[in-house]
PDB file of C-alpha atoms in Angstrom:
ATOM      1  CA  MET A 102     -52.235   4.508  39.788  1.00 36.00           C
ATOM      2  CA  LEU A 103     -50.824   7.262  42.690  1.00 34.00           C
ATOM      3  CA  LEU A 104     -53.661   9.677  41.859  1.00 35.00           C
ATOM      4  CA  PHE A 105     -56.067   6.442  42.055  1.00 33.00           C
ATOM      5  CA  PHE A 106     -55.387   5.518  45.405  1.00 32.00           C
ATOM      6  CA  ILE A 107     -55.057   8.586  46.833  1.00 32.00           C
ATOM      7  CA  LEU A 108     -58.970   9.726  45.192  1.00 32.00           C
ATOM      8  CA  LYS A 109     -60.329   6.308  46.231  1.00 33.00           C
ATOM      9  CA  GLY A 110     -59.580   7.172  49.872  1.00 39.00           C
ATOM     10  CA  TYR A 111     -56.570   4.591  50.256  1.00 33.00           C
ATOM     11  CA  PRO A 112     -54.026   4.949  53.102  1.00 40.00           C
ATOM     12  CA  VAL A 113     -50.675   6.506  51.106  1.00 39.00           C
ATOM     13  CA  ASN A 114     -48.363   7.053  53.996  1.00 41.00           C
ATOM     14  CA  ARG A 115     -45.368   9.599  52.930  1.00 38.00           C
ATOM     15  CA  ARG A 116     -42.532   6.737  51.493  1.00 37.00           C
ATOM     16  CA  GLN A 117     -45.322   5.381  49.844  1.00 38.00           C
ATOM     17  CA  PHE A 118     -46.165   8.656  48.083  1.00 32.00           C
ATOM     18  CA  CYS A 119     -42.306   9.497  47.912  1.00 34.00           C
ATOM     19  CA  THR A 120     -41.349   6.297  45.659  1.00 34.00           C
ATOM     20  CA  ALA A 121     -44.075   6.236  43.994  1.00 36.00           C
ATOM     21  CA  ALA A 122     -44.022  10.475  42.904  1.00 36.00           C
ATOM     22  CA  ALA A 123     -39.896   9.640  42.112  1.00 35.00           C
ATOM     23  CA  ALA A 124     -39.938   6.846  39.879  1.00 34.00           C
ATOM     24  CA  ALA A 125     -43.280   8.342  37.467  1.00 34.00           C
ATOM     25  CA  ALA A 126     -40.938  11.659  37.580  1.00 34.00           C
ATOM     26  CA  LEU A 127     -37.955   8.994  36.059  1.00 30.00           C
ATOM     27  CA  ALA A 128     -40.252   7.219  34.163  1.00 32.00           C
ATOM     28  CA  ALA A 129     -41.276  10.366  33.056  1.00 33.00           C
ATOM     29  CA  CYS A 130     -37.857  11.296  31.708  1.00 31.00           C
ATOM     30  CA  ALA A 131     -36.624   8.469  30.141  1.00 31.00           C
ATOM     31  CA  LYS A 132     -39.560   8.187  27.593  1.00 29.00           C
ATOM     32  CA  PRO A 133     -40.699  11.928  27.408  1.00 32.00           C
ATOM     33  CA  PRO A 134     -43.867  11.888  25.539  1.00 33.00           C
ATOM     34  CA  ARG A 135     -44.328  12.319  21.420  1.00 31.00           C
ATOM     35  CA  THR A 136     -46.892  14.248  20.386  1.00 41.00           C
ATOM     36  CA  GLN A 137     -47.617  14.731  16.125  1.00 42.00           C
ATOM     37  CA  LYS A 138     -45.286  17.562  16.668  1.00 44.00           C
ATOM     38  CA  ASN A 139     -42.618  15.782  17.071  1.00 47.00           C
ATOM     39  CA  ARG A 140     -42.112  13.595  14.409  1.00 86.00           C
ATOM     40  CA  ALA A 141     -42.412  14.612  10.343  1.00 95.00           C
ATOM     41  CA  THR A 142     -45.176  14.804   8.995  1.00 98.00           C
ATOM     42  CA  VAL A 143     -46.323  15.840   5.555  1.00 98.00           C
ATOM     43  CA  PHE A 144     -48.953  17.571   4.292  1.00 98.00           C
ATOM     44  CA  ILE A 145     -49.677  17.042   0.635  1.00 98.00           C
ATOM     45  CA  ILE A 146     -52.551  20.252  -0.253  1.00 98.00           C
ATOM     46  CA  HIS A 147     -53.922  19.568  -4.032  1.00 98.00           C
ATOM     47  CA  GLY A 148     -55.679  22.056  -6.871  1.00 98.00           C
ATOM     48  CA  TYR A 149     -58.398  22.785  -8.281  1.00 98.00           C
ATOM     49  CA  GLY A 150     -60.327  20.457  -9.660  1.00 97.00           C
ATOM     50  CA  ALA A 151     -58.718  17.685  -7.826  1.00 98.00           C
ATOM     51  CA  THR A 152     -59.207  15.888  -4.888  1.00 98.00           C
ATOM     52  CA  ALA A 153     -56.573  14.031  -2.623  1.00 98.00           C
ATOM     53  CA  ASP A 154     -57.659  10.898  -4.184  1.00 98.00           C
ATOM     54  CA  ASP A 155     -56.755  12.732  -7.217  1.00 98.00           C
ATOM     55  CA  HIS A 156     -53.697  12.521 -10.606  1.00 98.00           C
ATOM     56  CA  TRP A 157     -50.442  11.447  -7.942  1.00 98.00           C
ATOM     57  CA  PHE A 158     -50.994  12.612  -4.810  1.00 98.00           C
ATOM     58  CA  PRO A 159     -52.417   8.743  -3.221  1.00 98.00           C
ATOM     59  CA  TRP A 160     -48.860   7.124  -5.071  1.00 98.00           C
ATOM     60  CA  LEU A 161     -46.893   9.624  -2.938  1.00 98.00           C
ATOM     61  CA  HIS A 162     -49.459   9.410  -0.105  1.00 98.00           C
ATOM     62  CA  THR A 163     -48.240   5.227   0.492  1.00 98.00           C
ATOM     63  CA  GLN A 164     -44.399   5.601  -0.241  1.00 98.00           C
ATOM     64  CA  LEU A 165     -43.779   7.614   2.378  1.00 98.00           C
ATOM     65  CA  ALA A 166     -46.298   5.448   4.588  1.00 96.00           C
ATOM     66  CA  GLN A 167     -43.881   2.549   3.165  1.00 97.00           C
ATOM     67  CA  GLN A 168     -41.287   4.589   4.404  1.00 95.00           C
ATOM     68  CA  GLY A 169     -42.318   5.171   7.811  1.00 96.00           C
ATOM     69  CA  ILE A 170     -43.193   8.733   7.030  1.00 97.00           C
ATOM     70  CA  ARG A 171     -46.522   9.928   8.195  1.00 97.00           C
ATOM     71  CA  THR A 172     -48.136  11.940   5.738  1.00 98.00           C
ATOM     72  CA  VAL A 173     -52.141  13.513   5.759  1.00 98.00           C
ATOM     73  CA  ARG A 174     -53.221  14.400   2.403  1.00 98.00           C
ATOM     74  CA  VAL A 175     -55.189  18.342   3.628  1.00 98.00           C
ATOM     75  CA  PRO A 176     -59.661  17.240   1.885  1.00 98.00           C
ATOM     76  CA  LEU A 177     -60.208  20.807   0.126  1.00 98.00           C
ATOM     77  CA  PRO A 178     -63.836  21.737  -0.165  1.00 98.00           C
ATOM     78  CA  ASP A 179     -65.798  21.424  -3.227  1.00 98.00           C
ATOM     79  CA  SER A 180     -62.055  22.534  -5.864  1.00 98.00           C
ATOM     80  CA  GLY A 181     -64.341  22.971  -8.414  1.00 97.00           C
ATOM     81  CA  GLN A 182     -65.445  26.415  -6.606  1.00 98.00           C
ATOM     82  CA  PRO A 183     -62.669  26.862  -4.264  1.00 98.00           C
ATOM     83  CA  ASP A 184     -63.942  29.347  -1.613  1.00 98.00           C
ATOM     84  CA  PHE A 185     -60.622  30.695  -0.124  1.00 98.00           C
ATOM     85  CA  ASP A 186     -62.275  31.204   3.404  1.00 98.00           C
ATOM     86  CA  ARG A 187     -63.662  27.462   3.579  1.00 98.00           C
ATOM     87  CA  TRP A 188     -59.928  26.249   2.365  1.00 98.00           C
ATOM     88  CA  GLN A 189     -57.920  28.689   4.405  1.00 98.00           C
ATOM     89  CA  GLN A 190     -60.643  26.951   7.149  1.00 98.00           C
ATOM     90  CA  THR A 191     -59.234  23.091   6.021  1.00 98.00           C
ATOM     91  CA  LEU A 192     -56.079  23.842   6.182  1.00 98.00           C
ATOM     92  CA  ALA A 193     -56.118  25.268   9.154  1.00 98.00           C
ATOM     93  CA  GLN A 194     -58.349  22.526  10.544  1.00 98.00           C
ATOM     94  CA  TYR A 195     -55.911  20.011   9.465  1.00 98.00           C
ATOM     95  CA  ILE A 196     -52.609  21.535   9.686  1.00 98.00           C
ATOM     96  CA  GLY A 197     -52.507  23.802  12.732  1.00 97.00           C
ATOM     97  CA  LYS A 198     -49.791  25.847  13.549  1.00 97.00           C
ATOM     98  CA  PRO A 199     -47.102  24.492  11.014  1.00 98.00           C
ATOM     99  CA  SER A 200     -43.911  23.693  12.895  1.00 97.00           C
ATOM    100  CA  ALA A 201     -40.367  22.465  12.008  1.00 97.00           C
ATOM    101  CA  ASN A 202     -41.179  19.215  11.553  1.00 97.00           C
ATOM    102  CA  ASP A 203     -43.681  19.093   8.807  1.00 98.00           C
ATOM    103  CA  VAL A 204     -42.500  19.379   5.026  1.00 98.00           C
ATOM    104  CA  PHE A 205     -45.171  20.383   2.660  1.00 98.00           C
ATOM    105  CA  VAL A 206     -46.425  19.546  -0.830  1.00 99.00           C
ATOM    106  CA  ALA A 207     -48.673  21.750  -2.687  1.00 99.00           C
ATOM    107  CA  HIS A 208     -50.162  21.420  -6.623  1.00 98.00           C
ATOM    108  CA  SER A 209     -51.686  24.825  -8.487  1.00 98.00           C
ATOM    109  CA  LEU A 210     -54.117  26.389  -6.457  1.00 98.00           C
ATOM    110  CA  GLY A 211     -52.873  24.405  -3.401  1.00 98.00           C
ATOM    111  CA  THR A 212     -49.796  26.491  -3.692  1.00 98.00           C
ATOM    112  CA  VAL A 213     -50.936  30.145  -4.085  1.00 98.00           C
ATOM    113  CA  SER A 214     -53.436  29.075  -0.944  1.00 98.00           C
ATOM    114  CA  LEU A 215     -50.243  27.108   1.286  1.00 98.00           C
ATOM    115  CA  LEU A 216     -48.271  29.878   1.015  1.00 98.00           C
ATOM    116  CA  HIS A 217     -50.666  32.793   2.032  1.00 98.00           C
ATOM    117  CA  TYR A 218     -51.267  30.485   4.909  1.00 98.00           C
ATOM    118  CA  LEU A 219     -47.437  30.273   6.025  1.00 98.00           C
ATOM    119  CA  THR A 220     -48.018  33.900   5.850  1.00 98.00           C
ATOM    120  CA  ALA A 221     -51.250  34.022   7.674  1.00 98.00           C
ATOM    121  CA  THR A 222     -49.610  31.746  10.559  1.00 98.00           C
ATOM    122  CA  GLN A 223     -45.778  33.340  10.876  1.00 98.00           C
ATOM    123  CA  PRO A 224     -44.264  30.185  12.032  1.00 98.00           C
ATOM    124  CA  ARG A 225     -40.462  30.088  13.149  1.00 97.00           C
ATOM    125  CA  HIS A 226     -39.916  27.402  10.733  1.00 98.00           C
ATOM    126  CA  ILE A 227     -40.957  24.796   8.743  1.00 98.00           C
ATOM    127  CA  GLY A 228     -39.015  21.733   7.418  1.00 98.00           C
ATOM    128  CA  GLY A 229     -39.635  22.178   3.817  1.00 98.00           C
ATOM    129  CA  LEU A 230     -42.309  23.127   0.625  1.00 98.00           C
ATOM    130  CA  VAL A 231     -42.497  21.418  -2.264  1.00 99.00           C
ATOM    131  CA  LEU A 232     -44.647  22.936  -4.165  1.00 99.00           C
ATOM    132  CA  VAL A 233     -45.770  22.095  -8.317  1.00 98.00           C
ATOM    133  CA  SER A 234     -46.744  24.292 -10.710  1.00 98.00           C
ATOM    134  CA  ALA A 235     -47.298  26.958  -7.953  1.00 98.00           C
ATOM    135  CA  PHE A 236     -47.709  31.243  -9.048  1.00 98.00           C
ATOM    136  CA  GLY A 237     -47.754  34.038  -6.118  1.00 97.00           C
ATOM    137  CA  LYS A 238     -49.850  35.898  -8.514  1.00 97.00           C
ATOM    138  CA  ARG A 239     -52.755  36.622 -11.401  1.00 98.00           C
ATOM    139  CA  ILE A 240     -52.409  34.540 -14.063  1.00 98.00           C
ATOM    140  CA  PRO A 241     -52.598  36.464 -17.428  1.00 97.00           C
ATOM    141  CA  ALA A 242     -54.136  33.750 -20.098  1.00 96.00           C
ATOM    142  CA  LEU A 243     -56.628  32.412 -17.131  1.00 97.00           C
ATOM    143  CA  PRO A 244     -58.212  34.724 -14.928  1.00 98.00           C
ATOM    144  CA  ALA A 245     -61.598  32.663 -14.681  1.00 97.00           C
ATOM    145  CA  ILE A 246     -62.242  28.960 -15.151  1.00 96.00           C
ATOM    146  CA  GLY A 247     -65.718  27.137 -15.079  1.00 93.00           C
ATOM    147  CA  GLY A 248     -66.909  29.825 -13.610  1.00 94.00           C
ATOM    148  CA  PHE A 249     -64.353  30.433 -10.715  1.00 98.00           C
ATOM    149  CA  ASN A 250     -62.884  33.506 -10.525  1.00 98.00           C
ATOM    150  CA  VAL A 251     -58.941  33.065 -10.181  1.00 98.00           C
ATOM    151  CA  ASP A 252     -58.050  36.385 -10.447  1.00 98.00           C
ATOM    152  CA  ALA A 253     -60.445  36.916  -7.775  1.00 98.00           C
ATOM    153  CA  TYR A 254     -59.797  33.797  -5.686  1.00 98.00           C
ATOM    154  CA  ILE A 255     -55.394  35.081  -5.632  1.00 98.00           C
ATOM    155  CA  ASP A 256     -55.642  38.705  -5.327  1.00 98.00           C
ATOM    156  CA  ARG A 257     -57.083  37.411  -1.255  1.00 98.00           C
ATOM    157  CA  CYS A 258     -54.080  36.019  -1.326  1.00 98.00           C
ATOM    158  CA  ARG A 259     -51.547  38.230   0.832  1.00 97.00           C
ATOM    159  CA  ILE A 260     -47.897  36.744   0.693  1.00 98.00           C
ATOM    160  CA  ASP A 261     -44.755  37.797   2.677  1.00 98.00           C
ATOM    161  CA  PHE A 262     -42.504  35.775  -0.321  1.00 98.00           C
ATOM    162  CA  ALA A 263     -39.705  36.843   2.538  1.00 98.00           C
ATOM    163  CA  ALA A 264     -41.013  35.816   5.659  1.00 98.00           C
ATOM    164  CA  VAL A 265     -41.997  32.238   4.003  1.00 98.00           C
ATOM    165  CA  ALA A 266     -38.290  31.827   2.678  1.00 98.00           C
ATOM    166  CA  ARG A 267     -37.205  32.434   6.184  1.00 98.00           C
ATOM    167  CA  MET A 268     -38.733  29.257   7.100  1.00 98.00           C
ATOM    168  CA  THR A 269     -36.881  27.025   6.049  1.00 98.00           C
ATOM    169  CA  ARG A 270     -33.652  26.332   3.474  1.00 97.00           C
ATOM    170  CA  GLN A 271     -35.397  23.492   1.639  1.00 98.00           C
ATOM    171  CA  ILE A 272     -38.013  24.656  -0.878  1.00 98.00           C
ATOM    172  CA  GLU A 273     -37.777  22.696  -4.835  1.00 98.00           C
ATOM    173  CA  LEU A 274     -40.195  23.778  -7.478  1.00 98.00           C
ATOM    174  CA  PHE A 275     -41.007  21.865 -10.062  1.00 98.00           C
ATOM    175  CA  ALA A 276     -42.574  23.632 -13.942  1.00 98.00           C
ATOM    176  CA  ALA A 277     -42.880  21.964 -17.291  1.00 98.00           C
ATOM    177  CA  ASP A 278     -42.665  23.870 -20.089  1.00 97.00           C
ATOM    178  CA  ASN A 279     -45.541  22.873 -22.194  1.00 97.00           C
ATOM    179  CA  ASP A 280     -48.087  23.773 -19.046  1.00 98.00           C
ATOM    180  CA  SER A 281     -51.118  25.111 -20.507  1.00 95.00           C
ATOM    181  CA  ILE A 282     -52.590  26.062 -17.336  1.00 97.00           C
ATOM    182  CA  VAL A 283     -49.463  28.022 -15.536  1.00 98.00           C
ATOM    183  CA  PRO A 284     -47.412  29.123 -16.770  1.00 97.00           C
ATOM    184  CA  ALA A 285     -42.959  28.083 -16.071  1.00 98.00           C
ATOM    185  CA  ASP A 286     -42.116  31.785 -15.511  1.00 97.00           C
ATOM    186  CA  ASN A 287     -45.341  32.172 -12.797  1.00 98.00           C
ATOM    187  CA  THR A 288     -43.058  29.224 -11.289  1.00 98.00           C
ATOM    188  CA  ARG A 289     -40.441  31.280 -12.129  1.00 98.00           C
ATOM    189  CA  TYR A 290     -41.456  34.408 -10.372  1.00 98.00           C
ATOM    190  CA  VAL A 291     -41.959  31.671  -7.296  1.00 98.00           C
ATOM    191  CA  ALA A 292     -38.846  30.887  -6.904  1.00 98.00           C
ATOM    192  CA  ASP A 293     -37.171  33.378  -7.187  1.00 98.00           C
ATOM    193  CA  GLN A 294     -38.766  34.770  -4.590  1.00 98.00           C
ATOM    194  CA  LEU A 295     -38.883  31.975  -1.753  1.00 98.00           C
ATOM    195  CA  HIS A 296     -34.931  31.326  -3.853  1.00 98.00           C
ATOM    196  CA  GLY A 297     -35.945  28.171  -4.169  1.00 98.00           C
ATOM    197  CA  HIS A 298     -34.374  25.107  -6.469  1.00 98.00           C
ATOM    198  CA  LEU A 299     -36.474  25.119  -9.574  1.00 98.00           C
ATOM    199  CA  HIS A 300     -36.835  22.148 -11.604  1.00 98.00           C
ATOM    200  CA  ILE A 301     -38.039  22.884 -15.426  1.00 97.00           C
ATOM    201  CA  LEU A 302     -39.270  19.619 -17.032  1.00 97.00           C
ATOM    202  CA  ALA A 303     -39.475  19.531 -21.163  1.00 96.00           C
ATOM    203  CA  LYS A 304     -43.052  17.805 -21.135  1.00 95.00           C
ATOM    204  CA  GLY A 305     -44.878  17.438 -18.002  1.00 97.00           C
ATOM    205  CA  GLY A 306     -47.743  19.513 -19.060  1.00 98.00           C
ATOM    206  CA  HIS A 307     -50.196  20.585 -15.216  1.00 98.00           C
ATOM    207  CA  PHE A 308     -48.100  17.069 -13.931  1.00 98.00           C
ATOM    208  CA  LEU A 309     -52.477  15.836 -14.061  1.00 98.00           C
ATOM    209  CA  ASP A 310     -52.733  12.155 -14.432  1.00 97.00           C
ATOM    210  CA  ARG A 311     -55.070  13.016 -17.862  1.00 97.00           C
ATOM    211  CA  ASP A 312     -50.357  14.421 -18.491  1.00 97.00           C
ATOM    212  CA  GLY A 313     -49.280  10.523 -17.512  1.00 97.00           C
ATOM    213  CA  PHE A 314     -48.691  11.980 -13.710  1.00 98.00           C
ATOM    214  CA  THR A 315     -50.613   8.767 -11.887  1.00 98.00           C
ATOM    215  CA  GLU A 316     -46.494   9.094 -10.046  1.00 98.00           C
ATOM    216  CA  PHE A 317     -43.808  11.446  -9.909  1.00 98.00           C
ATOM    217  CA  PRO A 318     -40.092  10.245  -8.317  1.00 98.00           C
ATOM    218  CA  PRO A 319     -38.504  13.635  -8.322  1.00 98.00           C
ATOM    219  CA  VAL A 320     -41.734  15.164  -6.189  1.00 98.00           C
ATOM    220  CA  LEU A 321     -40.415  11.496  -4.007  1.00 98.00           C
ATOM    221  CA  ALA A 322     -37.743  12.192  -3.789  1.00 98.00           C
ATOM    222  CA  ALA A 323     -37.497  15.663  -2.762  1.00 98.00           C
ATOM    223  CA  VAL A 324     -39.169  15.053   0.254  1.00 98.00           C
ATOM    224  CA  ALA A 325     -37.420  12.276   1.491  1.00 97.00           C
ATOM    225  CA  GLN A 326     -34.731  14.394   1.680  1.00 97.00           C
ATOM    226  CA  MET A 327     -36.538  17.096   3.192  1.00 98.00           C
ATOM    227  CA  VAL A 328     -37.590  14.505   5.494  1.00 97.00           C
ATOM    228  CA  GLY A 329     -34.489  12.911   5.851  1.00 96.00           C
ATOM    229  CA  ARG A 330     -32.653  16.295   7.106  1.00 96.00           C
ATOM    230  CA  LEU A 331     -34.972  17.480   9.709  1.00 95.00           C
ATOM    231  CA  PRO A 332     -33.640  17.319  13.117  1.00 87.00           C
ATOM    232  CA  ALA A 333     -33.845  13.406  14.935  1.00 75.00           C
TER     233      ALA A 333
END
């Protein structure tokens, strides 16, 4: 307001200026501006052949929103024929520089994509990681799917597991013994590299809607617990 009067040429004496300036400074100290990075944000990252509206992603978003937790579903383009560069660009567009208040939930091809992104951006700290049907190396039984070269995509991913592990102590992984797409051993490999806590379900498939997963309460519990541990 003071700036308005100055710019408009209205007379402002020194006492008025000092009083207004002091009040403004006091108000700024009393109520520091809050940006998106000042509070927890959960990013949900889907995988191959999916959208942000598939499987258990919308349910998780709704459940977290009901708890007052800001949640963003990242819509990766052309998931039937993923382009590595475009997926990384989309992660950058929606996430930016990851912060200590950011918790990430990723599924399948989204996991290896996210791990590459974290390696590339090198945040000092993040809030936590929940990885579902994760893999960090080639899947021998699945070099390609639907004309999409899975091996070539994975080979583009450069993952510094040690660096990612240092970003957070909150890392939970979920796998299923009967996953016909990503073997549980590949998820176990990622868990070992990240020193994360691995949950293996006897039956769960690839945790898709056709496997019966339109809801995923254990993931919700893991995310809510991570958010609850973040500094206020």
